[in-house]
PDB file of C-alpha atoms in Angstrom:
ATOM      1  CA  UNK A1352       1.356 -27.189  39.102  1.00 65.00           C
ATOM      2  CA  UNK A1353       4.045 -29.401  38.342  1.00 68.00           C
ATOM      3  CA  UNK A1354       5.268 -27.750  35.103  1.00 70.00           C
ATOM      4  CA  UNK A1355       6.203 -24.245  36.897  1.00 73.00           C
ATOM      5  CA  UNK A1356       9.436 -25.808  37.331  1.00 73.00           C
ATOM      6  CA  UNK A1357       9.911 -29.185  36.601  1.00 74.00           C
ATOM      7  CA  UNK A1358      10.402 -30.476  32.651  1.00 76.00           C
ATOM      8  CA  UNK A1359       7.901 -33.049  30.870  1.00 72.00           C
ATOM      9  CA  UNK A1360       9.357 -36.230  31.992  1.00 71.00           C
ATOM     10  CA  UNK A1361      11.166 -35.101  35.521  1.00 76.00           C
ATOM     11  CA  UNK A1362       8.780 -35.177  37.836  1.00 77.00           C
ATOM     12  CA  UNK A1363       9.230 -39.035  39.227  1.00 84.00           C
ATOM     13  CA  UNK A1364      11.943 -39.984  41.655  1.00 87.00           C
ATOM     14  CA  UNK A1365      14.773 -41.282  39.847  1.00 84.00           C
ATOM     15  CA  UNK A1366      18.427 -42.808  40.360  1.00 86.00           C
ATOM     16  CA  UNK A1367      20.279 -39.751  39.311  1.00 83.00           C
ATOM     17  CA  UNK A1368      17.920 -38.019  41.245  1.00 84.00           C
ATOM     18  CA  UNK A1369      18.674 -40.114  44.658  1.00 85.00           C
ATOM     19  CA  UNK A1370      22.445 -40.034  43.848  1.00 86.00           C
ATOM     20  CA  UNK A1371      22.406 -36.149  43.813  1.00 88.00           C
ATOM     21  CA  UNK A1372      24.099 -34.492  46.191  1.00 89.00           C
ATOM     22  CA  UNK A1373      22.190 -32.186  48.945  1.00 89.00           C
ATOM     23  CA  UNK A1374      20.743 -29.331  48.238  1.00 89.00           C
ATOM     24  CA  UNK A1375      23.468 -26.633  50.847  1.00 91.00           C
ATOM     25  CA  UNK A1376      22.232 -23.830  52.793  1.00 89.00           C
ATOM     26  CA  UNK A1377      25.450 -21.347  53.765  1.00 92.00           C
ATOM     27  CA  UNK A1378      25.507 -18.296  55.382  1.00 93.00           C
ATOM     28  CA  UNK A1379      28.655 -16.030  55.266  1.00 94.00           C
ATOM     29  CA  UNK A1380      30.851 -18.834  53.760  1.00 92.00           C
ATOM     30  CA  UNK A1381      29.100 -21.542  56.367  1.00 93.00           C
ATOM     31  CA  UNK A1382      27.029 -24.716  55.819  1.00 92.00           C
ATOM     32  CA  UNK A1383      24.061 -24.296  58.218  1.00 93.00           C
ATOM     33  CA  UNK A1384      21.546 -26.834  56.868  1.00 88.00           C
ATOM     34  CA  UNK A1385      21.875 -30.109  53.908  1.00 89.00           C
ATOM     35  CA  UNK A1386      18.547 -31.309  52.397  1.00 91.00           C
ATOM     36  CA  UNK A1387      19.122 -34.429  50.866  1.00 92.00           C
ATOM     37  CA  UNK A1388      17.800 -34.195  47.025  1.00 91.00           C
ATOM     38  CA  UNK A1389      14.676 -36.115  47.045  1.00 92.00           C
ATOM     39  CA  UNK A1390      13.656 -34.346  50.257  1.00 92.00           C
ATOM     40  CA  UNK A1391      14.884 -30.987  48.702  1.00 89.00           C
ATOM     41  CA  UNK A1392      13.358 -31.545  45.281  1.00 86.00           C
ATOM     42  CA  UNK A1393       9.232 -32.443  46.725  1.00 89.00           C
ATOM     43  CA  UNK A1394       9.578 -29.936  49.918  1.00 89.00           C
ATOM     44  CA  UNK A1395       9.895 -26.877  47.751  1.00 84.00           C
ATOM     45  CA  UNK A1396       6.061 -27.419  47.540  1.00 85.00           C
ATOM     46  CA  UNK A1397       5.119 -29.641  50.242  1.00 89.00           C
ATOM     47  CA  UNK A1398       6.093 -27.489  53.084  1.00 89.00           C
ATOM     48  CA  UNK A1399       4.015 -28.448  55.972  1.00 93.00           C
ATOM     49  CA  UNK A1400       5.592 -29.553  59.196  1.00 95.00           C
ATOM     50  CA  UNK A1401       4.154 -32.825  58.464  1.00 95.00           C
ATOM     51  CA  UNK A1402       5.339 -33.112  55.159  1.00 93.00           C
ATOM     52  CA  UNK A1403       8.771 -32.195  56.893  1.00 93.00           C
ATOM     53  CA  UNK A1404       8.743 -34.813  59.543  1.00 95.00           C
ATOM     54  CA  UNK A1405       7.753 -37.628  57.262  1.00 95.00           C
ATOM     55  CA  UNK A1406      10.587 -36.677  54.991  1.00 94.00           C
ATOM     56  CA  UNK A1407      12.963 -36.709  58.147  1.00 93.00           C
ATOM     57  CA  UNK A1408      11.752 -40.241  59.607  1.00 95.00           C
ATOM     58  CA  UNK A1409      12.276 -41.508  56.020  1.00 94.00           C
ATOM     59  CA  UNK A1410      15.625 -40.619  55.881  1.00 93.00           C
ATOM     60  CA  UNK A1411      19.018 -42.300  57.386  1.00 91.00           C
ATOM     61  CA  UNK A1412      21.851 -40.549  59.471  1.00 87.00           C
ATOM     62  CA  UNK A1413      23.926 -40.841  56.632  1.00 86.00           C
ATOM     63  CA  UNK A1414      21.218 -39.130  54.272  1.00 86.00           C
ATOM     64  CA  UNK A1415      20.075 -42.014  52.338  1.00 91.00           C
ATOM     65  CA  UNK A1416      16.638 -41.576  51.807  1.00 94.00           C
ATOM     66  CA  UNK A1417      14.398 -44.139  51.266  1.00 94.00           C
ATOM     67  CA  UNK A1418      11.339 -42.348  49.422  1.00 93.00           C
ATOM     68  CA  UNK A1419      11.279 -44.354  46.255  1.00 92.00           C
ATOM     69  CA  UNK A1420      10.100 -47.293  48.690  1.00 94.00           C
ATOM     70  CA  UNK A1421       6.643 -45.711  48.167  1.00 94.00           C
ATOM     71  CA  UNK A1422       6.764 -42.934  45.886  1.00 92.00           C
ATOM     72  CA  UNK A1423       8.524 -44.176  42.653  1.00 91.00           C
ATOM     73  CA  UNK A1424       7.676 -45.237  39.663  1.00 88.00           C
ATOM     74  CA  UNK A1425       5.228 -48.434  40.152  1.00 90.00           C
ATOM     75  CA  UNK A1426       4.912 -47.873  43.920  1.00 91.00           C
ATOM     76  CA  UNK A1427       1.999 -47.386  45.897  1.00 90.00           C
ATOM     77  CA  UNK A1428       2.046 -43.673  46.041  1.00 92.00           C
ATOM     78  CA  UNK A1429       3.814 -42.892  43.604  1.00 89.00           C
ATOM     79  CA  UNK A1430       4.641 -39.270  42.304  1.00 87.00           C
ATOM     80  CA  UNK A1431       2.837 -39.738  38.953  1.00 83.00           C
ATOM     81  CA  UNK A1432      -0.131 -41.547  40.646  1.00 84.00           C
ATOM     82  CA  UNK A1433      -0.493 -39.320  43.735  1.00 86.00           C
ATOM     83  CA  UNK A1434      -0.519 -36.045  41.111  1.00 81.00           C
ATOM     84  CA  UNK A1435      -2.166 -38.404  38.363  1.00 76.00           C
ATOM     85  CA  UNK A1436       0.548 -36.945  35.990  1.00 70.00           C
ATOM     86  CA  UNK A1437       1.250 -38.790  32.457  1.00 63.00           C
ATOM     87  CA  UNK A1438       4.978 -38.569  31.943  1.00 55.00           C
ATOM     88  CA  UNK A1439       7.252 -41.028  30.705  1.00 56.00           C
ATOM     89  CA  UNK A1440      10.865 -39.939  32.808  1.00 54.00           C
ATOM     90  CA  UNK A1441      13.790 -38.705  31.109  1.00 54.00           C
ATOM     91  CA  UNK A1442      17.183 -40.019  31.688  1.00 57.00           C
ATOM     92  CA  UNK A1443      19.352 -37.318  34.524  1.00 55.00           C
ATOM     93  CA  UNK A1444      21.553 -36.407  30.921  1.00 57.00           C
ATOM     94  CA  UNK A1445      18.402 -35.749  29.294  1.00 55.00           C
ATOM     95  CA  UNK A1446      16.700 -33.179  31.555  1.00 51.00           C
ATOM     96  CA  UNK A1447      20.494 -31.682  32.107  1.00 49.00           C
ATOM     97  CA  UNK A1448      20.765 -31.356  28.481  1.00 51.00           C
ATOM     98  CA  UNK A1449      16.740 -29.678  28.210  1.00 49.00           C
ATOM     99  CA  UNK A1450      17.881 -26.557  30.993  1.00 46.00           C
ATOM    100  CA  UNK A1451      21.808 -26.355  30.512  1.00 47.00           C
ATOM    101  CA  UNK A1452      22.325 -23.337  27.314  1.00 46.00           C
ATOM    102  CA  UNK A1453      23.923 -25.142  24.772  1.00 45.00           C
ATOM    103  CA  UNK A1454      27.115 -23.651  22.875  1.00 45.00           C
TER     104      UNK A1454
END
């Protein structure tokens, strides 16, 4: 279920999205792991091993990941058509703006 934690219109992949930087994993003050966003963002559901080693073969040594190839908006497999979701995305200032208190 999408909507657990993801806002009506931020569920596809977007630009703001891709030019996020990785999700950090410290311990005691020290980086141990970096999950780039995308990756971050659709493995805190899709968890399986396979699910981990596509996202790894899909992504560069410098991080860049290339999901939106087949899983944006339009594409083959894309996120709205693989979990037939009706949402029309929201701009990265928009969906900032929806969880961010305001005041």
């Amino acid at each position: 279920n999408c909507t657990v934690c993801h806002l009506p219109g931020t569920f596809v992949i977007t630009d703001a999205l891709a030019r996020s930087s990785p999700m950090t994993a410290s311990v005691n003050g020290q980086v141990v792991r970096q999950v780039p966003p995308i990756t971050s963002a659709c493995t805190g559901c899709h968890d399986s091993d396979r699910t981990m080693a596509h996202a790894q073969s899909q992504t560069g040594l410098q991080g860049v990941e290339t999901c939106a190839v087949c899983h944006g908006q339009g594409r083959p497999y894309s996120v709205t058509s693989m979990h037939r979701i009706v949402s029309t995305p929201v701009s990265g200032a928009e969906a900032l703006a929806a969880i961010r208190p305001s005041g």
